[in-house]
XYZ file of C-alpha atoms in Angstrom:
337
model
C 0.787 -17.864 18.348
C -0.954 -15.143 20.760
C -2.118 -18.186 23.141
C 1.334 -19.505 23.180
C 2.928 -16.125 24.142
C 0.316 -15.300 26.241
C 0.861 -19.120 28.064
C 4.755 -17.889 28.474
C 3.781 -15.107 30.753
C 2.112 -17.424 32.877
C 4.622 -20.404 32.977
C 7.495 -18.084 33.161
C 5.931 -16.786 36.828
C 4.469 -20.507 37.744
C 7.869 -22.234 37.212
C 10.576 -19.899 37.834
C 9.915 -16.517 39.114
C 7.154 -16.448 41.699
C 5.474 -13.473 42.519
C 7.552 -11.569 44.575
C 11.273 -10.803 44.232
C 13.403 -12.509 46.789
C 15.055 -11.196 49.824
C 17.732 -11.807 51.903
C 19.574 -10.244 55.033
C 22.467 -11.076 54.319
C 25.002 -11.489 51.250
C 24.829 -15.021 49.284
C 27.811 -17.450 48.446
C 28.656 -16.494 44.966
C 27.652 -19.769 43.900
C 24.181 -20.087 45.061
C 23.670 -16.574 43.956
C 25.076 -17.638 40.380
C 23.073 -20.794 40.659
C 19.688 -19.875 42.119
C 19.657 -15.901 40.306
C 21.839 -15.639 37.329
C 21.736 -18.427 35.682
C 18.195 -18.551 35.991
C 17.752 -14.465 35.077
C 15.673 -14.414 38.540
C 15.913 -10.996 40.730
C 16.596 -10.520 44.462
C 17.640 -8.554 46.741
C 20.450 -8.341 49.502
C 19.325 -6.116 52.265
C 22.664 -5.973 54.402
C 25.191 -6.349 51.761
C 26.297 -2.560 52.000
C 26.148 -2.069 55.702
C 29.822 -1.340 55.971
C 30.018 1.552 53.341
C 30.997 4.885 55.030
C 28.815 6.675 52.150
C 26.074 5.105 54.522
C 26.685 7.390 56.797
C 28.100 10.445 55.275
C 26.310 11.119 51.656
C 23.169 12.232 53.434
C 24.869 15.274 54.327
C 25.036 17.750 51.872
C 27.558 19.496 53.414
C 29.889 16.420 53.350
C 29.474 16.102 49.919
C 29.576 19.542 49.007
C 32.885 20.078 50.429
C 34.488 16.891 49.613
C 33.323 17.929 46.294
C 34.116 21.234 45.626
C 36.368 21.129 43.121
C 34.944 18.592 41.129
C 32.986 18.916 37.564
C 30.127 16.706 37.361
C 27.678 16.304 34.497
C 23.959 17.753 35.357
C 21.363 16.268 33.238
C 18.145 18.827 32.969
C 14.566 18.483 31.696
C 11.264 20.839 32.266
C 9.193 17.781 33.305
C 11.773 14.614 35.102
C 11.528 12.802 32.553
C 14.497 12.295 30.060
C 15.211 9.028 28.487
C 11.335 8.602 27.476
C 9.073 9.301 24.665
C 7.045 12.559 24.550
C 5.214 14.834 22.583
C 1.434 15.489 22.073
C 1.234 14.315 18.612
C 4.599 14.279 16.819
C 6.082 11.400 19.728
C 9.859 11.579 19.825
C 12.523 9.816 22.210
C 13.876 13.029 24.191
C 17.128 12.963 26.233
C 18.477 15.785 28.652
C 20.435 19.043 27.998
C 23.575 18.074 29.661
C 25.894 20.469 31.073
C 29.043 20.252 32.948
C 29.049 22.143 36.307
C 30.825 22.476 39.549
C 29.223 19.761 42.209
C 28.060 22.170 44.755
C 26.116 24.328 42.028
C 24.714 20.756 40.095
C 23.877 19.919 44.102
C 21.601 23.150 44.447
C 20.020 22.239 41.249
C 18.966 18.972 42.156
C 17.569 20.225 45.340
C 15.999 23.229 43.854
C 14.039 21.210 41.343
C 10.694 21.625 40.105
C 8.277 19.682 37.607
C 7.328 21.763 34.530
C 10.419 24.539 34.903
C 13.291 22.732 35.664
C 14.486 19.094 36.819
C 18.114 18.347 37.912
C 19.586 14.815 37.818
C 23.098 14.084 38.598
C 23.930 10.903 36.597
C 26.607 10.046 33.181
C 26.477 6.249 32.651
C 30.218 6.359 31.361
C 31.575 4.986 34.386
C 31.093 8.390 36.043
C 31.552 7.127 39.408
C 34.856 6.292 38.851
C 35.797 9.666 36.759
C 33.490 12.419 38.004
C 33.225 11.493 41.576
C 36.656 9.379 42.427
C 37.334 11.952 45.263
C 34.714 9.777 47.174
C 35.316 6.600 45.673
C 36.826 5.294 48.852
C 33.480 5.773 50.662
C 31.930 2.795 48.593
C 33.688 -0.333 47.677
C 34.688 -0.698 44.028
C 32.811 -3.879 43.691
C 30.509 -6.302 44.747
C 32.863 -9.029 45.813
C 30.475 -11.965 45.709
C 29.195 -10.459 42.350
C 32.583 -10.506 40.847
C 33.450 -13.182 42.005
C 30.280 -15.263 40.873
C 30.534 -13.237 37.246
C 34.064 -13.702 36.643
C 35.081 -10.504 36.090
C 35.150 -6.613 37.596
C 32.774 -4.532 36.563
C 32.740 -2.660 33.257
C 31.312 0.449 34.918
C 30.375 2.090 37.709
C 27.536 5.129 37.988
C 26.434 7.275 40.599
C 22.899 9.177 40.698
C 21.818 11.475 42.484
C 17.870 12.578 42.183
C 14.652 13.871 43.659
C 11.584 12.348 43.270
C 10.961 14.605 40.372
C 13.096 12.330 38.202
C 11.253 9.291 36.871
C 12.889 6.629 34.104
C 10.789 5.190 31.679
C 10.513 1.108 30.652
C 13.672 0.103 29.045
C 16.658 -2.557 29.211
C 19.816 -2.889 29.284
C 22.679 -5.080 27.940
C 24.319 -5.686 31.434
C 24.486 -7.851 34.491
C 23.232 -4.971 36.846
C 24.072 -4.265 41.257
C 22.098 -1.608 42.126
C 23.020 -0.222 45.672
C 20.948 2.100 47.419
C 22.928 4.505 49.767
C 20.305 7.552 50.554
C 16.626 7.229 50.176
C 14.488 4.725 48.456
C 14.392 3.829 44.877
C 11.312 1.867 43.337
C 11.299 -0.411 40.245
C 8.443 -2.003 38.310
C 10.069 -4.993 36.980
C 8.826 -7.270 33.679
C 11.063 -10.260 32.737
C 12.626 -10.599 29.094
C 9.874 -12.847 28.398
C 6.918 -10.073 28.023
C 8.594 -7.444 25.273
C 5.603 -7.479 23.626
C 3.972 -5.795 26.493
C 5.522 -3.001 26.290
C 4.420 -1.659 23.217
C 8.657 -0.990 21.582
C 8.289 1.555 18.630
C 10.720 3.278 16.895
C 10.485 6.947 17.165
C 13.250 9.875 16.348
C 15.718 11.054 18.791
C 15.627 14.505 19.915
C 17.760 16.782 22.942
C 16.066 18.981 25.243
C 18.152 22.557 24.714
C 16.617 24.089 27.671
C 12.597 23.625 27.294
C 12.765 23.527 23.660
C 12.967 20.069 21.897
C 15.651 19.556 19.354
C 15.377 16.425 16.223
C 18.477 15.169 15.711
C 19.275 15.640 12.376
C 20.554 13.362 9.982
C 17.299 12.165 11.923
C 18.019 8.445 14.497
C 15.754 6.282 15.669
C 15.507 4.886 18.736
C 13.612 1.500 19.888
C 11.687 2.366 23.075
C 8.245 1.829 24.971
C 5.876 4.390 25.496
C 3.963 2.645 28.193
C 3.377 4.874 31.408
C 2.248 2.131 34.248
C 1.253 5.110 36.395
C -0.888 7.465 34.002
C -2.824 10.326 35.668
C -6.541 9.738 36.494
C -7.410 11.427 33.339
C -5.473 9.783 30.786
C -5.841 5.975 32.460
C -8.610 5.137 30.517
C -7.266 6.147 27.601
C -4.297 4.710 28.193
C -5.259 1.096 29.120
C -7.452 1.368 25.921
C -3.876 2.004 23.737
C -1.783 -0.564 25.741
C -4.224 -3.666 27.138
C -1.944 -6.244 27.212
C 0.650 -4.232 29.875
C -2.441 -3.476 32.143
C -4.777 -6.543 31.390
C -1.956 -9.260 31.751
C 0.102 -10.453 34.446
C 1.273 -7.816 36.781
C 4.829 -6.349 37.099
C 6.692 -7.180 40.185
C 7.559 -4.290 42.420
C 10.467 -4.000 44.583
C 11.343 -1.105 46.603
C 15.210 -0.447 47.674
C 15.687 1.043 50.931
C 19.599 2.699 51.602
C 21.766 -0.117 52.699
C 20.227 -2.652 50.189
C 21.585 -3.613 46.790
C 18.973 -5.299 43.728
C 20.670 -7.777 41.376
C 18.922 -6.766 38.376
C 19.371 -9.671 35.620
C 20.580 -8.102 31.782
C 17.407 -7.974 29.738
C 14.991 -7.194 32.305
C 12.430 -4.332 31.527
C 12.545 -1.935 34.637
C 10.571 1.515 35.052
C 12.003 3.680 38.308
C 11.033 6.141 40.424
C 12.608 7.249 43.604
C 11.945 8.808 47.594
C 14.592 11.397 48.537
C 16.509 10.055 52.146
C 17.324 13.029 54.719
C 19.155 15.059 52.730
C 16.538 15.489 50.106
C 17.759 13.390 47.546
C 18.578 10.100 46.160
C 21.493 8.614 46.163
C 22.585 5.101 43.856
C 25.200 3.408 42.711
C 24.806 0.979 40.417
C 27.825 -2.023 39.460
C 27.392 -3.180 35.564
C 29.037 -6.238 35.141
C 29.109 -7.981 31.168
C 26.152 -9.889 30.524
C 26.819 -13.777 28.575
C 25.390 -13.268 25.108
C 24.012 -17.026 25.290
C 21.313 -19.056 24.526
C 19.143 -16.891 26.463
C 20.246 -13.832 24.423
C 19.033 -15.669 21.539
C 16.407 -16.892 22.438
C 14.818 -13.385 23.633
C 15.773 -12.049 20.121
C 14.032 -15.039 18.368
C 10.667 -13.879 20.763
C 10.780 -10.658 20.014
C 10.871 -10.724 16.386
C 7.657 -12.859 16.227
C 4.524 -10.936 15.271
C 1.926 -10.912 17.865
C -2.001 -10.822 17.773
C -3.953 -11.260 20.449
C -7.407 -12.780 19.133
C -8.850 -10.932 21.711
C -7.666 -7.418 22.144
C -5.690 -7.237 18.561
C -3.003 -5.254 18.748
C -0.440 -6.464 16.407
C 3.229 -6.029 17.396
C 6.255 -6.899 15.853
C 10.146 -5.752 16.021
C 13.052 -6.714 14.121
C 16.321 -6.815 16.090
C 17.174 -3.622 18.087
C 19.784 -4.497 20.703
C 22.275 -2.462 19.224
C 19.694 0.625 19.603
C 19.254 0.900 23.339
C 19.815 4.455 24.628
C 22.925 4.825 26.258
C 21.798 7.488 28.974
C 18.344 5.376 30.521
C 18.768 4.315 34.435
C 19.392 1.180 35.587
């Protein structure tokens, strides 16, 4: 069975995907991008589609926001290290999400600017729609969805979410359940992207849930597990070795394909898609996205990537041995996209 999963990652690239993600200058009929991208789960990205936002323009002014904002309560996620959404720990590894408080925008603003790795990291993110509850005083400065996208889906989007970043704030490997438009309106975000096809890659465990309550870490209690990877594709020079020694088959197979998003573009990320993301900050020292989920089609496809990942894997020449039972009711709620 390894050779024949092993044989998927290749074909998969060979026949369908390439090796680079696909670009285009301007916005695609909604049916060749349902025909060419969705239906075949295949990236790209649209590097004028946005042009004619005002948030363009404006967002990369703090004061702009700042005062159009004043009023507003906002959620601020915070972490010592950038990193919520992830696994951590030394030895006892637990699945740690951010102390979340609700603050004024201007003051949630400062923090975000002000932040620093190992004391205190500020993200400005809620993926409950946020965009359309927390920050509707500036909803008219984007459009409230991608027309061609809806159009090609069928349907408006279920939610829309606004972050807002430095490049302090890294998310780790995970996926999500949704059709996904990211649009980039300040700075540059960067994705590492693996295909539905190589779960067992990523090394998914189940490990206990715990909240960050300042720089302590918290176990939920009753104790929940969540299914996650604990892969880091850019460990520090003195862990690598270490690390490609625990996880071989993300570093020693095929390699991820990496897109960056400039301001102005939008990536359609297909549902199921692994994605890692880190981000530049634009002129006003932070990073700005919104992203469009639209309903995914639990099809074949769906089932399909459930029957793969609930096969046991062994690689006769590495030997890790991997195996999951079903855990796409389990996905964090609060990971980017």
């Amino acid at each position: 069975m390894a050779k024949e999963i092993e044989n998927l990652w290749r074909e998969v690239r060979e026949l369908s995907l390439g090796t680079k993600i696909d670009r285009f200058d301007s916005q695609p009929s909604p049916v060749k991008f349902l025909r060419n991208y969705v239906s075949q789960s295949k990236p790209c990205i649209i590097s004028k589609a946005i042009t004619h936002w005002p948030a363009l323009k404006l967002w990369s002014d703090p004061a702009y926001l700042t005062g159009a904002l004043s009023d507003d309560v906002v959620s601020l996620h915070l972490t010592p290290n950038g990193c919520a959404d992830a696994v951590t720990g030394d030895s006892d590894l637990c699945f740690a999400s951010a102390h979340v408080e609700k603050v004024l925008f201007p003051e949630a603003l400062k923090v975000v600017q002000s932040s620093c790795k190992g004391l205190k990291v500020g993200y400005l993110q809620q993926q409950n729609d946020c965009f359309r509850t927390e920050y509707s005083t500036v909803a008219l400065d984007c459009d409230g969805d991608i027309e061609w996208a809806t159009e090609a889906f069928g349907c408006s989007p279920e939610a829309v979410n606004l972050w807002i970043g430095t490049d302090d704030s890294v998310t780790s490997f995970h996926k999500d359940h949704y059709e996904n438009l990211y649009a980039v309106v300040s700075g540059e975000k960067h994705f590492l992207l693996l295909p539905p096809t190589d779960v067992h890659r990523l090394y998914i465990e189940q490990y206990p849930a715990a909240n960050y309550s300042y720089h302590r870490l918290e176990v939920e209690e009753p104790v929940r597990h969540v299914p996650w990877s604990s892969v880091d594709p850019y460990p520090s020079p003195e862990k690598e070795a270490s690390e490609r020694l625990k996880f071989p088959l993300f570093f020693d197979g095929p390699k991820p394909f990496h897109c960056t998003v400039k301001a102005g573009e939008v990536l359609y990320l297909p549902s199921m898609w692994f994605h890692h993301v880190s981000q530049t900050p634009g002129d006003g020292g932070y990073t700005i996205a919104v992203n469009y989920w639209y309903d995914m089609q639990f099809d074949i496809k769906y089932a399909y990537f459930n029957f793969l990942q609930s096969l046991s894997y062994k690689s006769s020449s590495l030997n890790p041995i991997l195996s999951w039972g079903e855990d796409e009711d389990s996905e964090s709620s609060d990971a980017e996209v």
